[in-house]
mmCIF file of C-alpha atoms in Angstrom:
data_model
loop_
_atom_site.group_PDB
_atom_site.id
_atom_site.type_symbol
_atom_site.label_atom_id
_atom_site.label_comp_id
_atom_site.label_asym_id
_atom_site.label_seq_id
_atom_site.Cartn_x
_atom_site.Cartn_y
_atom_site.Cartn_z
ATOM 1 C CA ASN K 29 -20.483 78.971 109.814
ATOM 2 C CA ALA K 30 -18.259 81.834 110.794
ATOM 3 C CA GLY K 31 -18.565 85.009 108.936
ATOM 4 C CA VAL K 32 -20.528 88.260 108.602
ATOM 5 C CA THR K 33 -24.455 88.031 108.607
ATOM 6 C CA GLN K 34 -26.569 90.976 107.777
ATOM 7 C CA THR K 35 -30.341 91.238 108.040
ATOM 8 C CA PRO K 36 -32.452 91.461 106.450
ATOM 9 C CA LYS K 37 -31.867 90.311 102.386
ATOM 10 C CA PHE K 38 -34.303 92.617 100.867
ATOM 11 C CA GLN K 39 -36.358 95.124 102.004
ATOM 12 C CA VAL K 40 -38.929 97.728 100.394
ATOM 13 C CA LEU K 41 -39.451 101.093 102.230
ATOM 14 C CA LYS K 42 -41.787 104.028 101.442
ATOM 15 C CA THR K 43 -40.412 107.731 101.178
ATOM 16 C CA GLY K 44 -40.334 108.864 104.577
ATOM 17 C CA GLN K 45 -39.751 105.715 106.559
ATOM 18 C CA SER K 46 -36.952 104.591 108.551
ATOM 19 C CA MET K 47 -35.637 101.176 109.319
ATOM 20 C CA THR K 48 -32.032 99.568 110.697
ATOM 21 C CA LEU K 49 -29.922 97.358 108.645
ATOM 22 C CA GLN K 50 -28.646 94.598 111.007
ATOM 23 C CA CYS K 51 -24.821 93.402 110.830
ATOM 24 C CA ALA K 52 -22.913 91.257 113.188
ATOM 25 C CA GLN K 53 -19.461 89.233 112.750
ATOM 26 C CA ASP K 54 -18.272 86.173 114.687
ATOM 27 C CA MET K 55 -14.953 86.418 113.961
ATOM 28 C CA ASN K 56 -13.813 88.879 116.645
ATOM 29 C CA HIS K 57 -12.607 91.584 113.996
ATOM 30 C CA ASN K 58 -12.067 94.914 115.212
ATOM 31 C CA SER K 59 -13.071 96.902 112.320
ATOM 32 C CA MET K 60 -16.592 96.984 110.754
ATOM 33 C CA TYR K 61 -17.932 98.838 107.307
ATOM 34 C CA TRP K 62 -20.921 99.742 105.415
ATOM 35 C CA TYR K 63 -20.843 100.184 101.996
ATOM 36 C CA ARG K 64 -23.644 100.796 99.150
ATOM 37 C CA GLN K 65 -23.295 99.399 95.880
ATOM 38 C CA ASP K 66 -24.970 101.263 92.724
ATOM 39 C CA PRO K 67 -24.516 99.841 89.165
ATOM 40 C CA GLY K 68 -21.697 101.650 87.745
ATOM 41 C CA MET K 69 -20.784 103.078 90.928
ATOM 42 C CA GLY K 70 -18.525 100.751 92.624
ATOM 43 C CA LEU K 71 -18.841 100.061 96.068
ATOM 44 C CA ARG K 72 -18.436 103.457 98.005
ATOM 45 C CA LEU K 73 -17.944 103.387 101.756
ATOM 46 C CA ILE K 74 -20.911 105.048 103.786
ATOM 47 C CA TYR K 75 -19.601 104.362 107.510
ATOM 48 C CA TYR K 76 -16.652 102.472 109.177
ATOM 49 C CA SER K 77 -16.014 101.408 112.618
ATOM 50 C CA ALA K 78 -12.140 100.890 113.241
ATOM 51 C CA SER K 79 -12.813 99.835 116.473
ATOM 52 C CA GLU K 80 -15.259 99.118 119.170
ATOM 53 C CA GLY K 81 -17.161 102.535 120.504
ATOM 54 C CA THR K 82 -15.581 104.409 117.314
ATOM 55 C CA THR K 83 -17.312 105.457 114.179
ATOM 56 C CA ASP K 84 -16.587 107.785 111.385
ATOM 57 C CA LYS K 85 -18.041 108.694 108.156
ATOM 58 C CA GLY K 86 -17.067 107.371 104.526
ATOM 59 C CA GLU K 87 -17.570 108.871 101.342
ATOM 60 C CA VAL K 88 -21.498 108.899 101.403
ATOM 61 C CA PRO K 89 -22.656 109.358 104.978
ATOM 62 C CA ASN K 90 -25.731 111.796 104.238
ATOM 63 C CA GLY K 91 -28.576 110.287 105.368
ATOM 64 C CA TYR K 92 -27.349 107.876 107.447
ATOM 65 C CA ASN K 93 -26.310 106.651 110.878
ATOM 66 C CA VAL K 94 -24.447 103.748 112.704
ATOM 67 C CA SER K 95 -24.107 102.649 115.566
ATOM 68 C CA ARG K 96 -21.074 99.784 116.768
ATOM 69 C CA LEU K 97 -23.463 98.136 119.666
ATOM 70 C CA ASN K 98 -20.429 95.792 120.702
ATOM 71 C CA LYS K 99 -17.419 94.203 119.090
ATOM 72 C CA ARG K 100 -19.877 92.072 117.126
ATOM 73 C CA GLU K 101 -22.178 94.337 115.691
ATOM 74 C CA PHE K 102 -22.720 97.193 113.448
ATOM 75 C CA SER K 103 -26.184 98.746 112.302
ATOM 76 C CA LEU K 104 -26.756 101.345 109.559
ATOM 77 C CA ARG K 105 -29.803 103.278 110.211
ATOM 78 C CA LEU K 106 -31.992 105.399 107.795
ATOM 79 C CA GLU K 107 -34.056 107.777 109.391
ATOM 80 C CA SER K 108 -35.718 109.171 106.695
ATOM 81 C CA ALA K 109 -35.720 107.049 103.532
ATOM 82 C CA ALA K 110 -35.184 108.747 100.206
ATOM 83 C CA PRO K 111 -35.559 107.137 96.610
ATOM 84 C CA SER K 112 -31.555 107.951 96.263
ATOM 85 C CA GLN K 113 -31.184 105.532 98.906
ATOM 86 C CA THR K 114 -32.402 102.571 96.858
ATOM 87 C CA SER K 115 -29.267 100.283 96.624
ATOM 88 C CA VAL K 116 -27.493 97.040 97.536
ATOM 89 C CA TYR K 117 -25.744 97.568 100.957
ATOM 90 C CA PHE K 118 -22.923 95.420 102.294
ATOM 91 C CA CYS K 119 -21.616 95.337 105.864
ATOM 92 C CA ALA K 120 -17.930 93.647 105.939
ATOM 93 C CA SER K 121 -15.633 93.292 109.038
ATOM 94 C CA ILE K 122 -11.598 93.210 109.167
ATOM 95 C CA LEU K 123 -9.193 91.970 111.734
ATOM 96 C CA GLY K 124 -7.315 94.948 111.599
ATOM 97 C CA GLN K 125 -3.752 93.934 109.594
ATOM 98 C CA SER K 126 -3.839 95.859 106.482
ATOM 99 C CA ASN K 127 -3.182 92.715 104.557
ATOM 100 C CA SER K 128 -6.070 90.758 105.780
ATOM 101 C CA PRO K 129 -9.022 90.912 103.334
ATOM 102 C CA LEU K 130 -12.239 92.048 104.411
ATOM 103 C CA HIS K 131 -14.933 89.516 104.833
ATOM 104 C CA PHE K 132 -18.136 90.756 103.588
ATOM 105 C CA GLY K 133 -22.153 89.827 104.649
ATOM 106 C CA ASN K 134 -24.436 89.055 101.762
ATOM 107 C CA GLY K 135 -25.752 91.990 100.907
ATOM 108 C CA THR K 136 -29.308 93.877 101.337
ATOM 109 C CA ARG K 137 -31.298 94.908 98.597
ATOM 110 C CA LEU K 138 -33.092 98.041 99.525
ATOM 111 C CA THR K 139 -35.776 99.572 97.318
ATOM 112 C CA VAL K 140 -37.157 102.811 98.349
ATOM 113 C CA THR K 141 -40.984 103.618 96.581
ATOM 114 C CA ALA A 21 -7.501 110.668 98.684
ATOM 115 C CA GLN A 22 -6.805 107.594 96.690
ATOM 116 C CA THR A 23 -8.615 106.323 93.430
ATOM 117 C CA VAL A 24 -8.966 103.303 91.619
ATOM 118 C CA THR A 25 -10.089 103.368 88.269
ATOM 119 C CA GLN A 26 -11.008 100.265 85.988
ATOM 120 C CA SER A 27 -11.371 101.481 82.667
ATOM 121 C CA GLN A 28 -12.652 98.573 80.878
ATOM 122 C CA PRO A 29 -16.738 98.312 82.191
ATOM 123 C CA GLU A 30 -17.286 95.221 80.463
ATOM 124 C CA MET A 31 -14.968 92.444 78.883
ATOM 125 C CA SER A 32 -15.738 89.056 77.290
ATOM 126 C CA VAL A 33 -13.515 85.588 76.818
ATOM 127 C CA GLN A 34 -14.335 82.449 75.237
ATOM 128 C CA GLU A 35 -14.131 79.468 77.409
ATOM 129 C CA ALA A 36 -10.528 78.160 77.998
ATOM 130 C CA GLU A 37 -8.856 81.276 76.623
ATOM 131 C CA THR A 38 -6.961 84.085 78.424
ATOM 132 C CA VAL A 39 -8.210 87.842 79.523
ATOM 133 C CA THR A 40 -6.526 90.545 81.126
ATOM 134 C CA LEU A 41 -8.859 93.005 83.796
ATOM 135 C CA SER A 42 -7.312 96.618 83.689
ATOM 136 C CA CYS A 43 -6.936 98.451 87.300
ATOM 137 C CA THR A 44 -4.797 101.571 87.913
ATOM 138 C CA TYR A 45 -4.766 103.581 90.798
ATOM 139 C CA ASP A 46 -3.644 106.720 92.101
ATOM 140 C CA THR A 47 -1.937 107.418 95.607
ATOM 141 C CA SER A 48 1.421 109.255 97.288
ATOM 142 C CA GLU A 49 2.066 106.474 99.223
ATOM 143 C CA SER A 50 4.658 103.963 98.919
ATOM 144 C CA ASP A 51 3.184 101.192 100.841
ATOM 145 C CA TYR A 52 -0.288 99.729 100.560
ATOM 146 C CA TYR A 53 -2.241 96.730 99.588
ATOM 147 C CA LEU A 54 -4.310 95.685 96.294
ATOM 148 C CA PHE A 55 -6.840 93.412 96.282
ATOM 149 C CA TRP A 56 -9.236 91.779 92.957
ATOM 150 C CA TYR A 57 -12.596 90.755 94.517
ATOM 151 C CA LYS A 58 -14.795 88.361 92.748
ATOM 152 C CA GLN A 59 -18.854 89.070 92.512
ATOM 153 C CA PRO A 60 -20.813 86.489 91.167
ATOM 154 C CA PRO A 61 -24.579 86.878 90.288
ATOM 155 C CA SER A 62 -24.991 85.449 93.908
ATOM 156 C CA ARG A 63 -23.994 89.062 95.101
ATOM 157 C CA GLN A 64 -21.337 87.485 97.465
ATOM 158 C CA MET A 65 -17.863 89.238 97.634
ATOM 159 C CA ILE A 66 -15.174 86.852 97.023
ATOM 160 C CA LEU A 67 -11.125 87.557 97.499
ATOM 161 C CA VAL A 68 -9.481 86.342 94.233
ATOM 162 C CA ILE A 69 -6.005 87.625 95.033
ATOM 163 C CA ARG A 70 -3.924 90.224 97.154
ATOM 164 C CA GLN A 71 -0.730 91.805 96.530
ATOM 165 C CA GLU A 72 1.440 93.860 99.021
ATOM 166 C CA ALA A 73 3.141 96.490 97.354
ATOM 167 C CA TYR A 74 6.524 96.036 98.754
ATOM 168 C CA LYS A 75 6.833 92.649 97.182
ATOM 169 C CA GLN A 76 8.357 92.776 93.604
ATOM 170 C CA GLN A 77 7.009 89.390 92.863
ATOM 171 C CA ASN A 78 3.829 89.474 91.373
ATOM 172 C CA ALA A 79 1.146 87.269 93.535
ATOM 173 C CA THR A 80 -0.693 83.959 91.769
ATOM 174 C CA GLU A 81 -3.806 81.872 92.999
ATOM 175 C CA ASN A 82 -3.715 78.892 90.730
ATOM 176 C CA ARG A 83 -5.227 80.537 87.068
ATOM 177 C CA PHE A 84 -5.172 84.036 88.627
ATOM 178 C CA SER A 85 -2.550 85.870 88.575
ATOM 179 C CA VAL A 86 -1.621 89.650 88.737
ATOM 180 C CA ASN A 87 0.648 91.882 86.893
ATOM 181 C CA PHE A 88 1.826 94.648 89.441
ATOM 182 C CA GLN A 89 3.486 97.630 87.758
ATOM 183 C CA LYS A 90 4.033 100.031 90.810
ATOM 184 C CA ALA A 91 5.990 102.883 88.674
ATOM 185 C CA ALA A 92 2.907 102.914 86.432
ATOM 186 C CA LYS A 93 0.371 102.210 89.414
ATOM 187 C CA SER A 94 -0.817 99.575 87.321
ATOM 188 C CA PHE A 95 -2.632 95.951 88.712
ATOM 189 C CA SER A 96 -4.013 94.161 86.247
ATOM 190 C CA LEU A 97 -5.528 90.618 86.993
ATOM 191 C CA LYS A 98 -5.167 87.877 84.141
ATOM 192 C CA ILE A 99 -7.474 84.761 84.579
ATOM 193 C CA SER A 100 -6.240 81.793 82.622
ATOM 194 C CA ASP A 101 -7.960 79.133 81.043
ATOM 195 C CA SER A 102 -11.532 80.642 81.873
ATOM 196 C CA GLN A 103 -14.060 79.175 83.010
ATOM 197 C CA LEU A 104 -17.936 79.610 82.533
ATOM 198 C CA GLY A 105 -18.305 79.867 86.703
ATOM 199 C CA ASP A 106 -15.499 82.644 86.456
ATOM 200 C CA ALA A 107 -18.259 85.031 84.913
ATOM 201 C CA ALA A 108 -18.747 88.105 87.234
ATOM 202 C CA MET A 109 -18.369 91.367 88.488
ATOM 203 C CA TYR A 110 -14.903 91.967 88.896
ATOM 204 C CA PHE A 111 -13.515 94.848 91.828
ATOM 205 C CA CYS A 112 -10.016 96.460 92.303
ATOM 206 C CA ALA A 113 -9.404 97.658 95.478
ATOM 207 C CA TYR A 114 -6.757 99.673 97.438
ATOM 208 C CA ARG A 115 -5.890 99.790 100.946
ATOM 209 C CA SER A 116 -3.560 102.271 102.788
ATOM 210 C CA THR A 117 -1.184 101.002 105.506
ATOM 211 C CA GLN A 118 -1.033 104.389 107.308
ATOM 212 C CA GLY A 119 -2.900 106.052 109.302
ATOM 213 C CA GLY A 120 -4.580 103.003 111.133
ATOM 214 C CA SER A 121 -7.303 103.017 108.399
ATOM 215 C CA GLU A 122 -7.869 99.772 106.796
ATOM 216 C CA LYS A 123 -10.676 101.164 104.749
ATOM 217 C CA LEU A 124 -10.823 99.862 101.190
ATOM 218 C CA VAL A 125 -11.198 102.017 98.063
ATOM 219 C CA PHE A 126 -12.954 100.200 94.988
ATOM 220 C CA GLY A 127 -12.860 100.592 91.517
ATOM 221 C CA LYS A 128 -16.321 100.725 89.585
ATOM 222 C CA GLY A 129 -15.905 97.205 88.435
ATOM 223 C CA THR A 130 -15.583 95.141 85.269
ATOM 224 C CA LYS A 131 -18.076 92.978 84.113
ATOM 225 C CA LEU A 132 -16.728 89.287 82.922
ATOM 226 C CA THR A 133 -18.741 87.721 80.405
ATOM 227 C CA VAL A 134 -17.513 83.673 79.604
ATOM 228 C CA ASN A 135 -18.673 82.469 76.620
ATOM 229 C CA PRO A 136 -19.241 78.729 75.692
#
């Protein structure tokens, strides 16, 4: 099915370990986003990419890096995981028109011990 | 920066009844878009309804409708004839039309329980 695909679905890391969350969309969308969801906090924007080749910080970028590998793929990297990064991570994409809805992946539940 | 406030962390409704979820936002812009998303226990984010700020008519989608009060910066969601499948987290979101940015700003969510 067309949409936004995130991998993995679940991950457990130890403090200090690194990992990359993968995201790909097959809808030819221009913009892609990484959000984190924490209880009582809603969704907060980590990084976004308005178009291929560009990335910008969102509300909570510290501890993360991103790569817009091509138009389809937008990865999120944790270089040295911390317990505060325990969260559910969502990738999303949009065609580019402001009244278009965001299309979300199914999320990655990350636990850092 | 724009902010979105959902003042009801939790709400409950009886099956077949009507419930209204509140959302207010803060912006200095005149043109923007507003959205309601539903997140069931499956974690999937599902678009419920959207509203363009320049439209005076309130958006409706089947049992879901909004009460958009631009001057008051209020965007509430009304769910009529509530069903058990409506139980979920509901998020209100704002998007600017300026600056070429399509970022969505979300509220903290309202957890809706539907009682049989």
